[in-house]
Short mmCIF file of C-alpha atoms and ligand atoms in Angstrom, two decimals:
data_model
loop_
_atom_site.label_atom_id
_atom_site.label_comp_id
_atom_site.label_asym_id
_atom_site.label_seq_id
_atom_site.Cartn_x
_atom_site.Cartn_y
_atom_site.Cartn_z
CA UNK A 19 58.67 135.62 77.33
CA UNK A 20 55.26 137.14 77.99
CA UNK A 21 54.32 138.77 81.24
CA UNK A 22 52.78 136.69 84.04
CA UNK A 23 49.26 137.81 84.91
CA UNK A 24 47.86 136.98 88.33
CA UNK A 25 44.23 138.11 88.75
CA UNK A 26 43.42 138.97 92.37
CA UNK A 27 40.20 137.35 93.57
CA UNK A 28 39.78 140.08 96.18
CA UNK A 29 37.81 141.99 93.54
CA UNK A 30 35.77 138.96 92.47
CA UNK A 31 32.08 138.41 93.16
CA UNK A 32 32.25 136.33 96.36
CA UNK A 33 28.69 135.10 95.87
CA UNK A 34 29.88 133.48 92.65
CA UNK A 35 33.43 132.58 93.57
CA UNK A 36 33.35 129.23 91.77
CA UNK A 37 32.32 130.90 88.51
CA UNK A 38 35.01 133.54 88.93
CA UNK A 39 37.67 130.84 89.39
CA UNK A 40 36.33 129.05 86.29
CA UNK A 41 36.70 132.28 84.36
CA UNK A 42 40.36 132.53 85.44
CA UNK A 43 40.84 128.85 84.51
CA UNK A 44 39.54 129.50 81.00
CA UNK A 45 41.55 132.70 80.60
CA UNK A 46 45.19 133.22 79.67
CA UNK A 47 46.05 134.11 83.29
CA UNK A 48 49.11 132.35 84.67
CA UNK A 49 48.44 132.38 88.41
CA UNK A 50 45.51 133.09 90.75
CA UNK A 51 46.32 135.73 93.36
CA UNK A 52 44.76 135.22 96.80
CA UNK A 53 44.97 137.99 99.40
CA UNK A 54 44.96 136.87 103.03
CA UNK A 55 44.47 139.69 105.57
CA UNK A 56 44.38 139.40 109.34
CA UNK A 57 43.08 142.82 110.41
CA UNK A 58 46.37 143.44 112.27
CA UNK A 59 49.11 143.72 109.66
CA UNK A 60 46.59 145.52 107.45
CA UNK A 61 43.37 147.31 108.45
CA UNK A 62 41.12 144.79 106.72
CA UNK A 63 40.12 141.13 106.95
CA UNK A 64 39.59 139.12 103.79
CA UNK A 65 39.22 135.34 103.75
CA UNK A 66 41.26 132.44 105.09
CA UNK A 67 42.31 128.81 104.85
CA UNK A 68 38.93 127.13 104.18
CA UNK A 69 38.35 129.41 101.19
CA UNK A 70 41.83 128.71 99.81
CA UNK A 71 41.36 124.93 100.05
CA UNK A 72 37.98 125.12 98.31
CA UNK A 73 39.45 127.22 95.50
CA UNK A 74 42.30 124.69 95.17
CA UNK A 75 39.79 121.96 94.35
CA UNK A 76 38.79 123.62 91.08
CA UNK A 77 41.78 125.85 90.23
CA UNK A 78 43.79 124.85 87.19
CA UNK A 79 46.41 127.56 87.72
CA UNK A 80 48.99 127.86 90.51
CA UNK A 81 47.73 129.61 93.64
CA UNK A 82 49.74 132.77 94.30
CA UNK A 83 49.02 133.40 97.98
CA UNK A 84 49.85 136.83 99.41
CA UNK A 85 49.91 136.78 103.20
CA UNK A 86 49.22 140.15 104.78
CA UNK A 87 49.41 138.78 108.30
CA UNK A 88 51.75 139.26 111.25
CA UNK A 89 54.24 136.47 111.98
CA UNK A 90 53.39 134.61 108.76
CA UNK A 91 55.76 131.78 109.75
CA UNK A 92 52.96 130.49 112.01
CA UNK A 93 50.84 129.58 108.97
CA UNK A 94 53.31 128.38 106.32
CA UNK A 95 52.42 124.74 106.80
CA UNK A 96 48.67 125.41 106.86
CA UNK A 97 48.76 127.33 103.58
CA UNK A 98 50.83 124.57 102.03
CA UNK A 99 48.17 122.05 103.04
CA UNK A 100 45.47 124.36 101.68
CA UNK A 101 47.18 124.32 98.27
CA UNK A 102 49.43 127.38 97.95
CA UNK A 103 52.00 127.06 95.16
CA UNK A 104 53.66 130.44 95.66
CA UNK A 105 53.61 131.73 99.22
CA UNK A 106 54.50 135.38 99.75
CA UNK A 107 55.15 136.93 103.15
CA UNK A 108 55.82 140.57 103.98
CA UNK A 109 59.38 141.53 104.89
CA UNK A 110 57.91 143.87 107.52
CA UNK A 111 55.96 141.02 109.15
CA UNK A 112 58.58 138.32 109.66
CA UNK A 113 61.46 138.89 112.06
CA UNK A 114 63.43 135.84 110.91
CA UNK A 115 62.67 136.21 107.24
CA UNK A 116 65.50 133.95 106.09
CA UNK A 117 64.14 131.11 108.18
CA UNK A 118 60.59 131.75 106.89
CA UNK A 119 61.77 131.65 103.28
CA UNK A 120 63.58 128.36 103.88
CA UNK A 121 60.48 126.97 105.60
CA UNK A 122 58.38 127.80 102.51
CA UNK A 123 60.87 126.29 100.05
CA UNK A 124 61.37 123.15 102.11
CA UNK A 125 57.68 122.39 101.64
CA UNK A 126 58.10 122.64 97.86
CA UNK A 127 56.45 126.04 97.38
CA UNK A 128 58.00 129.05 95.69
CA UNK A 129 58.91 131.70 98.26
CA UNK A 130 57.88 135.30 97.77
CA UNK A 131 58.81 138.41 99.76
CA UNK A 132 56.50 141.43 99.64
CA UNK A 133 57.61 145.02 100.27
CA UNK A 134 55.32 147.78 101.46
CA UNK A 135 55.59 151.10 99.59
CA UNK A 136 57.92 152.56 102.26
CA UNK A 137 60.30 149.60 102.41
CA UNK A 138 63.45 150.10 100.34
CA UNK A 139 64.58 147.46 97.86
CA UNK A 140 68.03 147.61 99.50
CA UNK A 141 66.59 145.63 102.42
CA UNK A 142 66.55 142.61 100.13
CA UNK A 143 70.32 142.60 99.57
CA UNK A 144 71.00 139.68 101.87
CA UNK A 145 67.98 137.57 100.95
CA UNK A 146 67.53 138.10 97.22
CA UNK A 147 69.44 134.93 96.30
CA UNK A 148 67.10 132.82 98.40
CA UNK A 149 63.83 134.16 97.10
CA UNK A 150 61.82 133.10 94.04
CA UNK A 151 59.52 136.14 93.83
CA UNK A 152 59.63 139.72 95.09
CA UNK A 153 56.22 141.36 95.33
CA UNK A 154 56.47 145.14 95.19
CA UNK A 155 53.36 146.79 96.59
CA UNK A 156 52.31 149.73 94.47
CA UNK A 157 49.53 150.61 96.95
CA UNK A 158 49.41 150.34 100.73
CA UNK A 159 48.15 146.80 101.27
CA UNK A 160 44.70 146.13 102.66
CA UNK A 161 42.27 147.15 99.96
CA UNK A 162 41.60 146.72 96.28
CA UNK A 163 40.79 149.58 93.93
CA UNK A 164 43.41 152.09 95.17
CA UNK A 165 45.52 154.34 92.98
CA UNK A 166 48.93 153.25 91.78
CA UNK A 167 51.89 154.83 93.60
CA UNK A 168 54.28 155.87 90.77
CA UNK A 169 57.39 155.51 92.97
CA UNK A 170 56.95 151.74 92.53
CA UNK A 171 58.48 152.16 89.06
CA UNK A 172 61.77 153.33 90.58
CA UNK A 173 61.71 150.38 92.93
CA UNK A 174 61.23 147.95 90.06
CA UNK A 175 64.27 149.42 88.28
CA UNK A 176 66.41 149.21 91.44
CA UNK A 177 65.26 145.65 92.05
CA UNK A 178 66.09 144.64 88.47
CA UNK A 179 69.64 145.94 89.03
CA UNK A 180 69.93 144.15 92.37
CA UNK A 181 68.75 140.87 90.79
CA UNK A 182 71.24 141.19 87.94
CA UNK A 183 74.13 142.06 90.25
CA UNK A 184 73.42 139.19 92.60
CA UNK A 185 72.74 136.58 89.91
CA UNK A 186 69.40 135.84 91.48
CA UNK A 187 66.54 134.26 89.52
CA UNK A 188 63.84 136.11 91.46
CA UNK A 189 60.78 137.29 89.55
CA UNK A 190 59.50 140.81 90.05
CA UNK A 191 55.76 140.89 90.72
CA UNK A 192 53.73 144.08 91.26
CA UNK A 193 50.51 144.44 93.20
CA UNK A 194 48.12 147.38 93.33
CA UNK A 195 46.54 149.78 90.86
CA UNK A 196 47.57 147.79 87.81
CA UNK A 197 45.82 148.70 84.56
CA UNK A 198 46.93 148.88 80.91
CA UNK A 199 48.79 152.15 81.47
CA UNK A 200 50.59 151.33 84.71
CA UNK A 201 51.11 147.75 83.52
CA UNK A 202 52.94 148.97 80.42
CA UNK A 203 55.14 151.27 82.53
CA UNK A 204 55.90 148.46 84.97
CA UNK A 205 56.96 146.10 82.22
CA UNK A 206 59.23 148.77 80.74
CA UNK A 207 60.75 149.23 84.20
CA UNK A 208 61.49 145.49 84.40
CA UNK A 209 58.51 143.73 85.99
CA UNK A 210 57.85 140.03 85.24
CA UNK A 211 54.42 139.56 86.82
CA UNK A 212 51.36 141.77 87.29
CA UNK A 213 48.62 141.30 89.88
CA UNK A 214 45.33 142.88 88.85
CA UNK A 215 42.17 142.90 90.93
CA UNK A 216 39.57 145.55 90.11
CA UNK A 217 40.91 146.12 86.63
CA UNK A 218 40.11 142.52 85.71
CA UNK A 219 37.03 141.67 87.76
CA UNK A 220 35.24 145.00 87.42
CA UNK A 221 35.76 145.10 83.67
CA UNK A 222 32.98 144.17 81.28
CA UNK A 223 34.89 141.26 79.74
CA UNK A 224 37.39 140.00 82.32
CA UNK A 225 38.80 137.23 80.11
CA UNK A 226 39.48 139.75 77.38
CA UNK A 227 41.11 142.13 79.88
CA UNK A 228 43.43 139.34 80.98
CA UNK A 229 44.30 138.57 77.36
CA UNK A 230 45.14 142.25 76.75
CA UNK A 231 47.29 142.41 79.89
CA UNK A 232 49.25 139.40 78.62
CA UNK A 233 49.99 141.31 75.41
CA UNK A 234 51.42 144.41 77.11
C1 DX5 B 24 45.86 144.82 98.19
C2 DX5 B 24 46.03 143.46 97.60
C3 DX5 B 24 45.89 143.40 96.13
C4 DX5 B 24 44.57 143.89 95.60
C5 DX5 B 24 44.89 144.65 94.35
O1 DX5 B 24 46.25 144.78 99.50
O2 DX5 B 24 47.29 142.91 97.92
O3 DX5 B 24 46.21 142.12 95.61
O4 DX5 B 24 43.65 142.87 95.30
O5 DX5 B 24 43.76 145.27 93.90
P1 DX5 B 24 43.73 146.30 92.70
O6 DX5 B 24 44.30 145.57 91.50
O7 DX5 B 24 42.28 146.61 92.57
O8 DX5 B 24 44.56 147.48 93.09
ZN1 ZN B 25 47.88 141.00 96.86
#
């Protein structure tokens, strides 16, 4: 099975967002990654619900929504209405994470749990069977274009072992600093899905870059 590629629109040209989404539609990308930031959980603000629902109108790939907001449980229903297919919340941001995950799945979305670089994979032990996706952050969330933190590779390996031992079906997705080199290393370590922002949208031929990422 080939790797899932989820281009992050954070690095897209916002003045031409429709065209950028069309490019992802035409490409071999599997999902469209949308980064929602509240300026509290992370030191940046991106875009919100109205943008997600507009994108949904033209997107022909599942929307992979990454919530970098405090108390994400407050917005699960809203993001479902806006068109999220995969809804990922940060473990560090939701006190009753089990309840939040159930809330997401009950609405028919896939539930994702994101881990900041400092959060150990072992914290997933009692929730791994309930989750569809684990998003390992390989940069500190908040900004695109940062350098890959190599320790993420160790986390991917540990997570792969945890998934196997617990007979979970969770996918391992990685976000931050993904390029051909780090992407290759991540796949070798056991990743299933790669998010790529700058590497795709700042490249000369984004569709081609996506195609090459799929081949890694
Ligand atoms: C960072 C976001 C990422 C970001 C990745 O907080 O979660 O999805 O767009 O950007 P790159 O691929 O440029 O590191
Ligand atoms: Zn993201």
